[in-house]
């Protein structure tokens, strides 16, 4: 079972509850409103499609038991959300129960439907057994359908009315009860009528209505089960066992028994059990199930691997680093679950309508009855009642309540299959409205794995001496450029001495003491700050930068000693991704701390026109704010720690999955693939999902806008109105499920 999980500092907790007894959007709205009114509850989101409630609360003010008790007081059930397998078992039992009730109800209602057919002139050719026309026979069939099969509608209506609200159960209970009890009155009244007199009864109306509603709910339950397929698919990716190597002996254990530090043997064709590092062997690994990338990735000693990916060829020895809830797969499942349980802002439209819908419909039904009884068919109680019942049963807020959450579930789940993780419905909605995209250069547009290209010593220095000092000084830095310099020095078999007094100057470079000499390596700004004259380097530096290389100036003991040039290669997919984003009409900006010449060379290579160069880490967020101040909804795409502030301040922060955990935590969307193709894919998925939601909301609203007047005008028999109501919910869910087949 999932317990309340801390989501921040202090006593703030978050939990997910499984809710039972909801029948429509009005139910979800009532529970949400009731929980949000509880002292200590920060926010509650109720998802009708998932039948869950996500609650964030202060544990010092309200307990989990009090939250569950509040749901119970509102007339519903709540328990801590069970595991996915337990939820699936519960869902299966519920579907089976609804199916069995439907079968019993259909068997009992069928003779009543047969009898009803005999009343129409165009069906006079149908032979109807005399027994089926007997009012007492019809009463015997209709009563268990009304009060045993349909008991849930009465219970739900009672609980809703007790809490001074109304839901679908109220509409169904009112409509079917009116038909049943009016028929019962006519049956009793027939006792005083001449022998052979058969009154016009409506037992079939109530029974067929209940049967059709149960049919719709059964279809709906089946479809909703399919809408959570993404979670079940992700859960199924996890390996069940692992082969652990201890003291030279291979032992197969359950995945739960693996602990960090264990060395695992992964044979060809097997799933890698957990996240870890390759400590032996080499192979190619299929990561498509998590990243959407179809080409296997080569892995060798020292490379990281992700749990649930598939080893294709060689035998790998993997040291476990992250297990259980810490693995990438577990975090992906958590993000998808939270996204599917969240609300998009567009949901507010449905919430507002659902809150006032049922009372308005009851009022319309009453007016319909009075108009027919006094004006259209004066004195005809039966006809007026029939029209009022049709209004009650055709109007149901179910379709309206399902319109948004089912699309969010299907859309976010499909996006996850492509390696795109939306952290919430609000981000899924926001992405489709983006107007500007700010792209970080290093690690986003480029590979982020620069290599040493040139060593240009000043007079009195040689390549080896200069690179030896620079490599030693840069060993204390985590910057990709430092890694390139250290790797380049070692590739030349240079021995790097220890550096002391290391100092990183963000956006400028580094300073360190090597063999009692103060070494500076960085930008013109660093040299200017330290008073180093680098005029002799300008011509050569400009030529290297124009060729797209990043140049670091080097000074030793305050005197210019030379420069080193490093270059990063553009990812193969960056140019195509930029072209797609331009086709979408988006304004593209590349941002980097690199110099202007190098930045422009990289931007020109991929097709970006606007470049913001030499931007310090703290300045990236400011540049995003400037675009927002121009009225542009802006996304930031990055992968580094220094991108985190900009990712957080952007309308949508998009983190490249190969980047740091800090960047991924600050972002609203995470791309598991390490390339820019995921950005246009994410925007396209957002547009498809929002288009689907708007279709659902339009048809749900149009259905009621058209259906209620048609029923009030007398053009729909109650059983036809019931069938239309049931099918409206099913059609909304099926339309949402089309998103599961979207191709990006």
XYZ file of C-alpha atoms in Angstrom:
744
model
C 0.000 0.000 0.000
C 1.142 3.554 -0.669
C 1.447 5.639 2.477
C 1.436 9.382 2.736
C 4.748 10.551 1.347
C 6.559 13.731 2.431
C 6.939 16.068 -0.507
C 8.926 18.845 1.103
C 10.210 20.255 4.329
C 8.176 20.621 7.488
C 5.061 18.582 8.153
C 3.517 18.746 4.680
C 2.505 15.338 3.339
C 0.915 14.087 0.161
C -1.156 10.971 -0.260
C -3.255 9.288 -2.915
C -6.593 7.789 -1.909
C -8.712 5.290 -3.800
C -12.293 6.616 -3.854
C -15.334 4.371 -4.179
C -18.955 5.247 -4.868
C -18.475 8.078 -7.378
C -20.939 8.027 -10.260
C -20.434 11.343 -12.045
C -18.552 14.625 -12.143
C -20.808 16.100 -9.469
C -19.570 13.415 -7.054
C -15.934 14.249 -7.776
C -16.616 17.969 -7.400
C -18.371 17.449 -4.051
C -15.549 15.343 -2.592
C -12.961 17.824 -3.821
C -14.841 20.769 -2.353
C -15.367 18.969 0.957
C -11.707 18.026 1.319
C -10.454 21.473 0.350
C -12.587 22.951 3.134
C -10.904 20.777 5.760
C -8.503 22.805 7.951
C -4.970 21.704 7.124
C -5.699 20.466 3.602
C -3.556 22.482 1.177
C -5.000 21.041 -2.008
C -7.183 18.113 -3.051
C -7.644 16.916 -6.640
C -10.234 14.223 -7.357
C -9.974 12.294 -10.606
C -13.238 10.686 -11.709
C -11.625 8.553 -14.412
C -8.969 7.088 -12.090
C -11.307 7.149 -9.061
C -8.528 8.651 -6.967
C -7.921 11.722 -4.824
C -4.505 13.346 -4.497
C -4.387 15.259 -1.214
C -1.639 17.560 0.026
C -2.027 18.432 3.697
C -0.298 19.656 6.868
C -0.037 16.636 9.168
C 0.135 18.895 12.232
C -3.373 20.180 11.498
C -5.211 17.226 10.005
C -4.569 13.491 10.021
C -4.985 10.967 7.241
C -7.776 9.290 9.241
C -9.670 12.595 9.412
C -9.367 13.023 5.656
C -10.720 9.502 5.065
C -13.506 10.148 7.593
C -14.484 13.324 5.728
C -14.854 11.365 2.494
C -17.033 8.862 4.378
C -19.219 11.679 5.757
C -19.754 12.880 2.214
C -21.188 9.472 1.359
C -18.232 7.776 -0.334
C -15.483 5.336 0.544
C -11.763 6.077 0.723
C -8.706 3.921 1.392
C -5.004 4.404 0.845
C -4.322 3.725 -2.817
C -3.331 0.078 -3.194
C -0.552 -1.179 -5.423
C -1.120 -1.264 -9.172
C -1.726 -5.005 -9.078
C -4.222 -4.687 -6.211
C -5.938 -1.837 -8.058
C -6.158 -4.006 -11.150
C -7.690 -6.837 -9.104
C -10.231 -4.435 -7.584
C -11.054 -3.057 -11.029
C -11.486 -6.568 -12.431
C -13.846 -7.543 -9.608
C -15.847 -4.342 -10.086
C -16.170 -4.914 -13.843
C -17.258 -8.521 -13.201
C -19.818 -7.357 -10.617
C -21.258 -4.769 -13.015
C -21.391 -7.346 -15.792
C -23.329 -9.794 -13.594
C -25.791 -7.095 -12.503
C -26.237 -6.131 -16.140
C -26.996 -9.712 -17.170
C -29.610 -10.174 -14.416
C -31.162 -6.795 -15.171
C -31.290 -7.534 -18.924
C -32.908 -10.934 -18.389
C -35.626 -9.413 -16.199
C -36.162 -6.368 -18.453
C -36.357 -8.303 -21.723
C -40.005 -9.491 -21.318
C -40.968 -5.919 -20.403
C -39.288 -4.640 -23.574
C -41.157 -7.312 -25.547
C -44.432 -6.216 -24.000
C -43.679 -2.564 -24.783
C -43.104 -3.451 -28.451
C -46.673 -4.702 -28.631
C -48.004 -1.185 -27.995
C -46.717 0.275 -31.267
C -48.705 -0.043 -34.471
C -45.590 -0.582 -36.590
C -44.666 -3.589 -34.418
C -48.132 -5.119 -34.334
C -46.813 -8.103 -36.304
C -44.735 -9.141 -33.253
C -46.478 -11.837 -31.251
C -46.575 -11.009 -27.555
C -47.412 -13.670 -24.920
C -50.482 -12.640 -22.941
C -48.571 -13.219 -19.705
C -46.127 -10.460 -20.635
C -49.001 -7.947 -20.735
C -50.197 -8.857 -17.237
C -49.526 -5.902 -14.884
C -48.718 -8.192 -11.937
C -46.235 -10.209 -14.004
C -44.572 -6.945 -15.022
C -44.539 -5.809 -11.386
C -42.762 -9.018 -10.340
C -40.066 -8.485 -13.006
C -39.630 -4.740 -12.472
C -39.437 -4.745 -8.669
C -36.050 -6.539 -8.255
C -34.580 -4.417 -11.053
C -35.811 -1.249 -9.360
C -34.863 -1.998 -5.761
C -32.159 -4.693 -5.845
C -30.266 -4.074 -9.076
C -30.940 -0.333 -8.810
C -30.293 -0.069 -5.066
C -27.011 1.749 -5.683
C -28.819 4.648 -7.318
C -31.030 5.134 -4.256
C -28.081 4.912 -1.863
C -26.083 7.390 -3.918
C -29.031 9.775 -4.214
C -29.712 9.617 -0.458
C -26.074 10.368 0.389
C -25.955 13.236 -2.076
C -29.172 14.822 -0.828
C -28.094 14.311 2.790
C -25.063 16.448 1.983
C -27.264 19.072 0.312
C -26.108 18.338 -3.201
C -27.231 16.325 -6.192
C -25.615 13.949 -8.666
C -26.476 11.526 -11.446
C -27.966 9.088 -8.932
C -30.597 11.708 -8.037
C -31.626 12.019 -11.689
C -31.805 8.244 -12.215
C -33.618 7.607 -8.924
C -36.174 10.345 -9.641
C -36.823 9.248 -13.219
C -37.103 5.503 -12.638
C -39.068 5.893 -9.387
C -41.608 8.128 -11.098
C -42.141 5.527 -13.835
C -42.245 2.583 -11.393
C -44.567 4.083 -8.792
C -46.926 5.565 -11.375
C -47.170 2.108 -12.952
C -47.774 0.577 -9.527
C -50.593 3.090 -8.970
C -52.164 2.151 -12.321
C -51.794 -1.566 -11.503
C -53.644 -1.141 -8.214
C -56.230 1.091 -9.875
C -56.862 -1.614 -12.507
C -58.351 -3.803 -9.781
C -61.438 -1.581 -9.841
C -61.611 -1.585 -13.645
C -63.755 -3.954 -15.788
C -62.204 -7.384 -16.412
C -59.902 -7.375 -19.443
C -58.901 -3.759 -19.067
C -55.114 -3.376 -19.450
C -53.704 0.001 -18.327
C -50.796 1.742 -20.096
C -47.903 0.840 -17.777
C -44.311 2.140 -17.573
C -42.545 -0.702 -15.751
C -40.449 -1.263 -18.860
C -39.360 2.396 -18.775
C -37.758 2.129 -15.326
C -36.285 -1.355 -15.899
C -34.870 -0.643 -19.348
C -33.442 2.662 -18.141
C -31.582 0.953 -15.305
C -30.371 -1.783 -17.674
C -29.089 0.712 -20.234
C -27.332 2.785 -17.569
C -25.659 -0.379 -16.260
C -24.639 -1.232 -19.824
C -23.068 2.197 -20.239
C -21.243 1.896 -16.915
C -19.915 -1.533 -17.862
C -18.577 -0.222 -21.193
C -17.183 2.801 -19.374
C -15.382 0.631 -16.809
C -13.847 -1.481 -19.571
C -12.669 1.618 -21.439
C -11.314 3.291 -18.292
C -9.293 0.150 -17.615
C -7.671 0.578 -21.023
C -6.929 4.264 -20.342
C -4.513 3.296 -17.536
C -2.696 0.875 -19.844
C 0.424 3.054 -19.851
C 1.010 2.469 -16.132
C 0.445 -1.274 -16.486
C 2.858 -1.378 -19.415
C 5.539 0.473 -17.461
C 5.029 -1.793 -14.437
C 5.449 -4.817 -16.687
C 8.870 -3.609 -17.861
C 10.445 -4.248 -14.472
C 12.561 -7.409 -14.166
C 11.231 -9.833 -11.551
C 14.550 -11.432 -10.588
C 18.269 -10.651 -10.714
C 21.431 -12.777 -10.937
C 23.698 -11.584 -8.108
C 27.430 -12.410 -8.085
C 28.804 -12.973 -4.561
C 32.130 -14.622 -3.790
C 32.280 -15.923 -7.332
C 28.872 -17.614 -7.049
C 25.858 -16.561 -9.148
C 22.590 -16.583 -7.191
C 19.152 -15.724 -8.563
C 17.186 -13.500 -6.172
C 13.957 -11.522 -6.290
C 14.440 -7.960 -7.504
C 13.364 -6.661 -4.078
C 16.414 -8.336 -2.503
C 18.963 -6.375 -4.571
C 20.801 -3.668 -2.623
C 23.128 -0.891 -3.830
C 26.623 -2.226 -4.355
C 25.550 -5.711 -5.477
C 27.222 -6.908 -8.670
C 24.706 -8.377 -11.112
C 25.260 -10.629 -14.095
C 23.116 -9.666 -17.103
C 23.132 -12.152 -19.963
C 22.161 -11.460 -23.612
C 18.413 -10.969 -24.056
C 17.811 -10.292 -20.347
C 16.468 -7.125 -18.765
C 18.890 -5.098 -16.676
C 17.313 -5.388 -13.194
C 18.240 -1.995 -11.656
C 20.040 1.261 -12.437
C 23.792 0.877 -12.151
C 27.267 1.057 -13.662
C 28.914 -1.438 -15.975
C 31.941 -2.871 -14.140
C 32.722 -5.597 -16.646
C 31.937 -6.650 -20.202
C 30.621 -4.751 -23.204
C 27.342 -4.905 -25.097
C 24.636 -2.885 -26.802
C 21.493 -2.104 -24.801
C 17.992 -1.513 -26.137
C 16.631 1.527 -24.246
C 13.595 2.056 -26.499
C 11.039 1.126 -23.839
C 12.105 4.114 -21.754
C 13.471 6.635 -24.239
C 11.635 5.781 -27.462
C 15.033 5.532 -29.190
C 15.034 2.448 -31.426
C 18.808 2.213 -31.971
C 20.625 0.172 -29.275
C 23.223 2.075 -27.252
C 26.742 0.703 -26.879
C 27.790 0.119 -23.257
C 31.242 -0.542 -21.877
C 32.952 -0.486 -18.491
C 32.166 2.741 -16.633
C 28.926 3.470 -18.520
C 25.616 3.904 -16.726
C 22.698 1.576 -17.470
C 19.007 1.919 -16.695
C 16.848 -0.748 -15.096
C 14.276 -2.479 -17.384
C 16.357 -1.899 -20.537
C 17.385 -5.008 -22.483
C 20.933 -6.319 -22.929
C 21.261 -7.328 -26.573
C 24.563 -9.166 -27.086
C 27.430 -9.548 -24.608
C 27.422 -10.482 -20.930
C 27.495 -7.443 -18.615
C 28.509 -7.150 -14.996
C 26.531 -4.303 -13.473
C 27.028 -2.786 -10.033
C 23.665 -1.756 -8.592
C 23.444 1.984 -7.848
C 19.716 2.711 -7.519
C 17.129 0.126 -6.520
C 13.408 0.034 -5.698
C 11.698 3.440 -5.762
C 14.987 5.173 -6.660
C 15.310 3.642 -10.132
C 14.573 5.671 -13.251
C 11.640 3.379 -14.091
C 10.082 3.807 -10.638
C 10.408 7.580 -10.928
C 8.890 7.524 -14.406
C 5.911 5.527 -13.105
C 5.506 8.022 -10.240
C 5.597 11.013 -12.618
C 3.062 9.409 -14.994
C 0.730 8.512 -12.101
C 0.882 12.063 -10.752
C 0.286 13.508 -14.218
C -2.709 11.240 -14.799
C -4.145 12.151 -11.411
C -3.664 15.896 -11.867
C -5.983 18.456 -13.390
C -5.503 20.636 -16.415
C -6.791 24.217 -15.986
C -9.391 23.555 -18.698
C -11.016 21.100 -16.258
C -12.351 24.090 -14.302
C -14.982 24.607 -17.016
C -16.414 21.137 -16.421
C -16.155 21.501 -12.626
C -18.189 24.717 -12.579
C -20.904 23.296 -14.828
C -21.084 19.981 -12.951
C -21.595 21.749 -9.621
C -24.887 23.352 -10.752
C -25.960 20.904 -13.447
C -28.245 18.474 -11.593
C -30.447 21.070 -9.805
C -30.957 22.882 -13.122
C -31.966 19.640 -14.852
C -34.465 18.790 -12.102
C -35.950 22.258 -12.516
C -36.231 21.784 -16.300
C -37.924 18.404 -15.748
C -40.494 19.964 -13.409
C -41.209 22.755 -15.911
C -41.497 20.158 -18.705
C -44.065 18.183 -16.692
C -46.152 21.287 -15.930
C -46.087 22.550 -19.528
C -47.197 19.187 -20.907
C -49.810 18.573 -18.210
C -51.450 22.000 -18.436
C -50.839 23.126 -22.020
C -49.552 20.557 -24.531
C -51.600 17.545 -23.399
C -54.008 18.970 -20.799
C -54.822 16.506 -18.034
C -52.582 13.743 -19.424
C -50.534 12.870 -16.348
C -48.918 9.847 -18.037
C -47.717 11.777 -21.063
C -46.400 14.691 -18.994
C -44.587 12.284 -16.681
C -43.011 10.449 -19.616
C -41.540 13.684 -20.998
C -40.216 14.736 -17.573
C -38.577 11.326 -17.108
C -36.903 11.630 -20.523
C -35.418 14.997 -19.488
C -34.138 13.567 -16.205
C -32.384 10.577 -17.708
C -30.895 12.137 -20.842
C -29.152 14.804 -18.814
C -26.165 13.360 -17.004
C -22.892 15.136 -16.148
C -20.873 11.924 -16.542
C -19.626 12.735 -20.042
C -18.666 16.234 -18.915
C -16.729 14.904 -15.937
C -14.863 12.307 -17.992
C -13.995 14.661 -20.858
C -10.735 16.021 -19.424
C -9.268 13.328 -17.106
C -9.572 10.495 -19.625
C -7.732 12.539 -22.253
C -5.033 13.535 -19.744
C -4.604 9.860 -18.785
C -4.360 8.664 -22.361
C -2.230 11.574 -23.589
C 0.324 11.536 -20.760
C 0.527 7.747 -20.959
C 1.172 7.795 -24.706
C 3.775 10.540 -24.254
C 5.561 8.379 -21.663
C 5.854 5.618 -24.256
C 7.800 8.097 -26.379
C 10.052 9.011 -23.456
C 8.244 12.312 -22.704
C 7.248 12.791 -19.068
C 4.775 15.572 -18.240
C 4.753 16.245 -14.502
C 1.126 17.365 -14.482
C -1.938 18.115 -16.548
C -1.271 21.854 -16.294
C 2.073 21.409 -18.079
C 0.487 19.179 -20.704
C -1.966 21.996 -21.397
C 0.626 24.802 -21.273
C 2.978 23.222 -23.840
C 0.499 23.626 -26.694
C 0.413 27.408 -26.203
C 4.172 28.026 -26.343
C 5.437 30.847 -28.560
C 9.184 30.950 -27.815
C 11.758 28.262 -27.035
C 15.086 29.038 -25.352
C 17.650 26.303 -26.046
C 20.759 25.824 -23.967
C 23.789 24.995 -26.137
C 26.052 22.589 -24.276
C 24.496 19.177 -23.728
C 21.224 20.243 -25.352
C 22.040 21.277 -28.915
C 25.541 19.814 -28.710
C 26.638 16.504 -27.242
C 28.092 18.114 -24.133
C 31.248 16.017 -24.582
C 33.848 18.487 -25.886
C 37.298 17.374 -26.982
C 40.642 19.161 -26.909
C 41.457 20.442 -30.424
C 44.264 23.008 -30.214
C 47.034 24.034 -27.811
C 48.550 27.413 -28.706
C 51.394 28.333 -26.316
C 52.705 31.874 -25.923
C 56.341 32.697 -26.421
C 58.501 30.871 -23.889
C 56.055 27.972 -23.466
C 55.612 24.667 -25.248
C 52.466 22.585 -25.749
C 53.266 19.977 -23.097
C 54.253 22.422 -20.361
C 51.175 24.577 -20.917
C 48.731 21.676 -21.120
C 50.271 19.993 -18.060
C 49.555 23.011 -15.860
C 46.087 23.615 -17.330
C 45.109 19.947 -16.987
C 46.255 19.871 -13.376
C 44.335 23.081 -12.558
C 41.153 21.873 -14.242
C 41.064 18.520 -12.392
C 39.028 20.130 -9.615
C 36.292 21.344 -11.979
C 33.158 19.414 -12.977
C 32.618 21.475 -16.136
C 32.567 19.483 -19.433
C 35.358 21.708 -20.782
C 37.540 20.739 -17.821
C 36.915 17.058 -18.532
C 38.033 17.618 -22.131
C 41.251 19.319 -21.059
C 42.119 16.641 -18.479
C 41.352 13.876 -20.981
C 43.444 15.628 -23.628
C 46.427 15.947 -21.277
C 46.234 12.301 -20.292
C 45.907 11.246 -23.937
C 49.305 12.913 -24.446
C 50.687 10.849 -21.526
C 51.258 13.942 -19.399
C 51.570 13.443 -15.653
C 49.274 15.894 -13.875
C 50.463 17.191 -10.494
C 48.089 17.982 -7.618
C 46.500 21.422 -7.561
C 45.657 23.427 -4.457
C 43.583 26.523 -3.692
C 41.149 25.613 -6.464
C 38.497 28.236 -7.170
C 35.688 28.030 -9.731
C 34.455 31.385 -11.039
C 30.987 30.648 -12.559
C 30.742 31.789 -16.160
C 34.376 32.912 -16.207
C 36.726 29.989 -15.575
C 38.956 28.649 -12.782
C 41.963 29.544 -10.693
C 44.297 27.126 -8.913
C 47.820 26.790 -7.571
C 49.961 24.137 -9.287
C 53.506 23.549 -8.104
C 53.456 26.927 -6.343
C 52.380 28.730 -9.515
C 48.977 30.433 -9.800
C 47.208 29.204 -12.912
C 44.200 30.937 -14.486
C 42.133 29.349 -17.290
C 39.018 30.981 -18.661
C 37.415 33.804 -20.620
C 38.499 37.313 -21.517
C 36.429 38.500 -18.547
C 38.486 36.411 -16.145
C 41.706 37.759 -17.567
C 40.415 41.336 -17.395
C 39.329 40.829 -13.807
C 42.782 39.531 -12.905
C 44.576 42.275 -14.856
C 46.184 39.929 -17.419
C 47.079 41.444 -20.805
C 45.862 39.072 -23.565
C 46.061 41.409 -26.557
C 48.547 39.081 -28.261
C 45.943 36.314 -28.327
C 43.077 38.203 -29.980
C 43.773 37.355 -33.636
C 44.312 33.615 -33.113
C 41.436 33.426 -30.648
C 39.029 35.063 -33.100
C 39.947 32.579 -35.838
C 39.393 29.568 -33.570
C 36.058 30.915 -32.283
C 34.846 31.605 -35.818
C 35.429 27.919 -36.508
C 33.029 27.030 -33.669
C 35.675 26.208 -31.047
C 35.586 27.332 -27.438
C 38.868 28.984 -26.417
C 40.252 29.191 -22.881
C 42.953 31.739 -22.202
C 45.694 30.641 -19.792
C 47.764 32.819 -17.499
C 50.520 31.721 -15.119
C 51.523 33.998 -12.257
C 49.613 36.865 -13.838
C 51.232 36.602 -17.279
C 49.546 35.338 -20.465
C 50.915 31.839 -21.245
C 48.794 30.673 -24.182
C 45.381 29.282 -25.028
C 43.657 25.940 -25.491
C 40.747 25.319 -27.868
C 37.997 22.808 -27.210
C 35.077 21.966 -29.477
C 31.803 20.210 -28.952
C 29.944 18.438 -31.767
C 26.322 19.118 -32.613
C 23.932 16.194 -32.050
C 22.751 14.574 -35.272
C 19.103 15.291 -34.478
C 19.459 18.956 -33.451
C 19.157 20.478 -36.935
C 16.040 18.448 -37.809
C 14.453 19.260 -34.430
C 15.106 22.994 -34.911
C 13.529 22.808 -38.372
C 10.402 21.150 -36.914
C 10.126 23.800 -34.197
C 10.386 26.541 -36.831
C 7.621 24.876 -38.846
C 5.451 25.133 -35.719
C 5.922 28.907 -35.856
C 7.992 29.097 -32.669
C 10.546 31.817 -31.958
C 13.885 30.088 -31.213
C 16.717 31.459 -29.114
C 20.020 29.747 -28.275
C 21.541 30.710 -24.923
C 25.053 29.923 -23.733
C 27.861 31.113 -21.526
C 30.213 30.613 -24.456
C 31.670 33.482 -26.482
C 29.716 35.186 -29.265
C 31.723 33.823 -32.224
C 31.544 30.193 -31.106
C 27.864 30.515 -30.216
C 26.980 32.008 -33.609
C 28.893 29.268 -35.420
C 26.936 26.550 -33.597
C 23.622 28.409 -34.058
C 24.233 28.818 -37.785
C 24.968 25.114 -38.117
C 21.563 24.107 -36.705
C 19.551 27.026 -38.141
C 18.917 29.261 -35.119
C 18.934 32.999 -35.846
C 18.870 34.603 -32.390
C 21.816 33.954 -30.059
C 22.380 35.056 -26.465
C 26.062 34.448 -25.726
C 28.326 34.979 -22.714
C 25.309 34.725 -20.419
C 26.244 33.930 -16.831
C 24.307 31.119 -15.074
C 22.221 33.563 -13.035
C 21.467 35.540 -16.191
C 19.677 32.697 -18.024
C 16.534 33.092 -15.918
C 16.614 36.863 -16.573
C 16.722 36.281 -20.333
C 13.681 33.998 -20.083
C 11.866 36.706 -18.117
C 12.668 39.254 -20.847
C 10.948 37.072 -23.443
C 7.961 36.641 -21.120
C 7.836 40.417 -20.652
C 7.409 40.687 -24.436
C 4.214 38.658 -24.045
C 5.695 35.388 -25.289
C 4.851 32.121 -23.551
C 8.338 30.723 -23.214
C 9.865 27.291 -22.677
C 13.429 26.715 -21.496
C 15.227 23.576 -22.665
C 18.363 22.602 -20.775
C 20.251 19.874 -18.961
C 22.701 21.440 -16.521
C 22.652 22.630 -12.913
C 23.070 26.201 -14.149
C 19.888 25.770 -16.230
C 17.708 24.962 -13.199
C 16.701 28.584 -12.346
C 15.713 29.242 -15.971
C 13.817 25.949 -16.144
C 11.880 26.924 -13.028
C 10.991 30.446 -14.170
C 9.900 29.471 -17.708
C 6.233 28.873 -18.543
C 7.314 25.323 -19.352
C 10.700 23.957 -18.271
C 11.923 21.065 -20.417
C 14.868 18.991 -19.175
C 16.934 16.728 -21.394
C 16.926 13.350 -19.652
C 20.668 12.863 -20.004
C 21.188 15.916 -17.792
C 21.447 16.337 -14.052
C 18.873 15.341 -11.442
C 18.622 18.998 -10.385
C 17.596 20.077 -13.882
C 15.041 17.255 -14.131
C 13.580 18.170 -10.732
C 13.198 21.842 -11.702
C 11.589 21.029 -15.060
C 7.912 20.551 -15.911
C 8.663 18.122 -18.736
C 11.486 15.589 -18.861
C 12.720 14.085 -22.121
C 14.204 10.654 -21.504
C 15.937 10.812 -24.872
C 19.103 12.852 -24.954
C 18.177 14.891 -28.023
C 16.016 17.802 -29.102
C 13.548 15.725 -31.142
C 11.587 15.263 -27.926
C 10.774 18.992 -27.771
C 8.590 19.176 -30.932
C 7.211 15.736 -29.996
C 6.152 17.051 -26.567
C 4.483 20.110 -28.091
C 2.742 17.965 -30.718
C 1.473 15.580 -28.013
C 0.209 18.534 -26.002
C -1.686 19.894 -29.017
C -3.216 16.503 -29.809
C -4.293 15.999 -26.195
C -5.794 19.474 -25.839
C -7.589 19.056 -29.164
C -9.023 15.786 -27.863
C -10.149 17.432 -24.602
C -11.871 20.239 -26.514
C -13.653 17.669 -28.694
C -14.865 15.845 -25.592
C -16.041 19.018 -23.862
C -17.777 20.251 -27.017
C -19.684 17.027 -27.571
C -20.532 16.620 -23.878
C -21.946 20.154 -23.753
C -23.569 19.931 -27.189
C -25.140 16.602 -26.275
C -26.903 18.104 -23.266
C -27.681 21.387 -25.014
C -29.456 19.506 -27.811
C -30.679 16.448 -25.917
C -32.557 18.187 -23.096
C -34.753 20.370 -25.381
C -35.399 17.389 -27.682
C -36.510 15.273 -24.709
C -38.613 18.120 -23.288
C -40.302 18.538 -26.681
C -41.420 14.905 -26.539
C -39.273 13.501 -29.353
C -37.480 10.933 -27.167
C -39.004 8.040 -25.291
C -37.429 7.644 -21.821
C -35.672 4.411 -22.755
C -34.126 6.071 -25.834
C -33.024 8.990 -23.651
C -31.405 6.507 -21.256
C -29.579 4.790 -24.086
C -28.298 8.132 -25.399
C -27.118 9.124 -21.915
C -25.219 5.863 -21.450
C -23.589 6.063 -24.862
C -22.476 9.681 -24.355
C -20.091 8.705 -21.543
C -18.768 5.736 -23.483
C -18.171 7.864 -26.585
C -16.141 10.410 -24.578
C -13.896 7.694 -23.128
C -13.448 5.984 -26.512
C -12.552 9.312 -28.123
C -9.898 9.888 -25.448
C -8.477 6.426 -26.060
C -7.665 7.429 -29.635
C -4.680 9.252 -28.134
C -3.124 5.883 -27.315
C -2.616 5.340 -31.048
C -1.029 8.740 -31.794
C 2.139 8.564 -33.902
C 4.757 11.271 -33.313
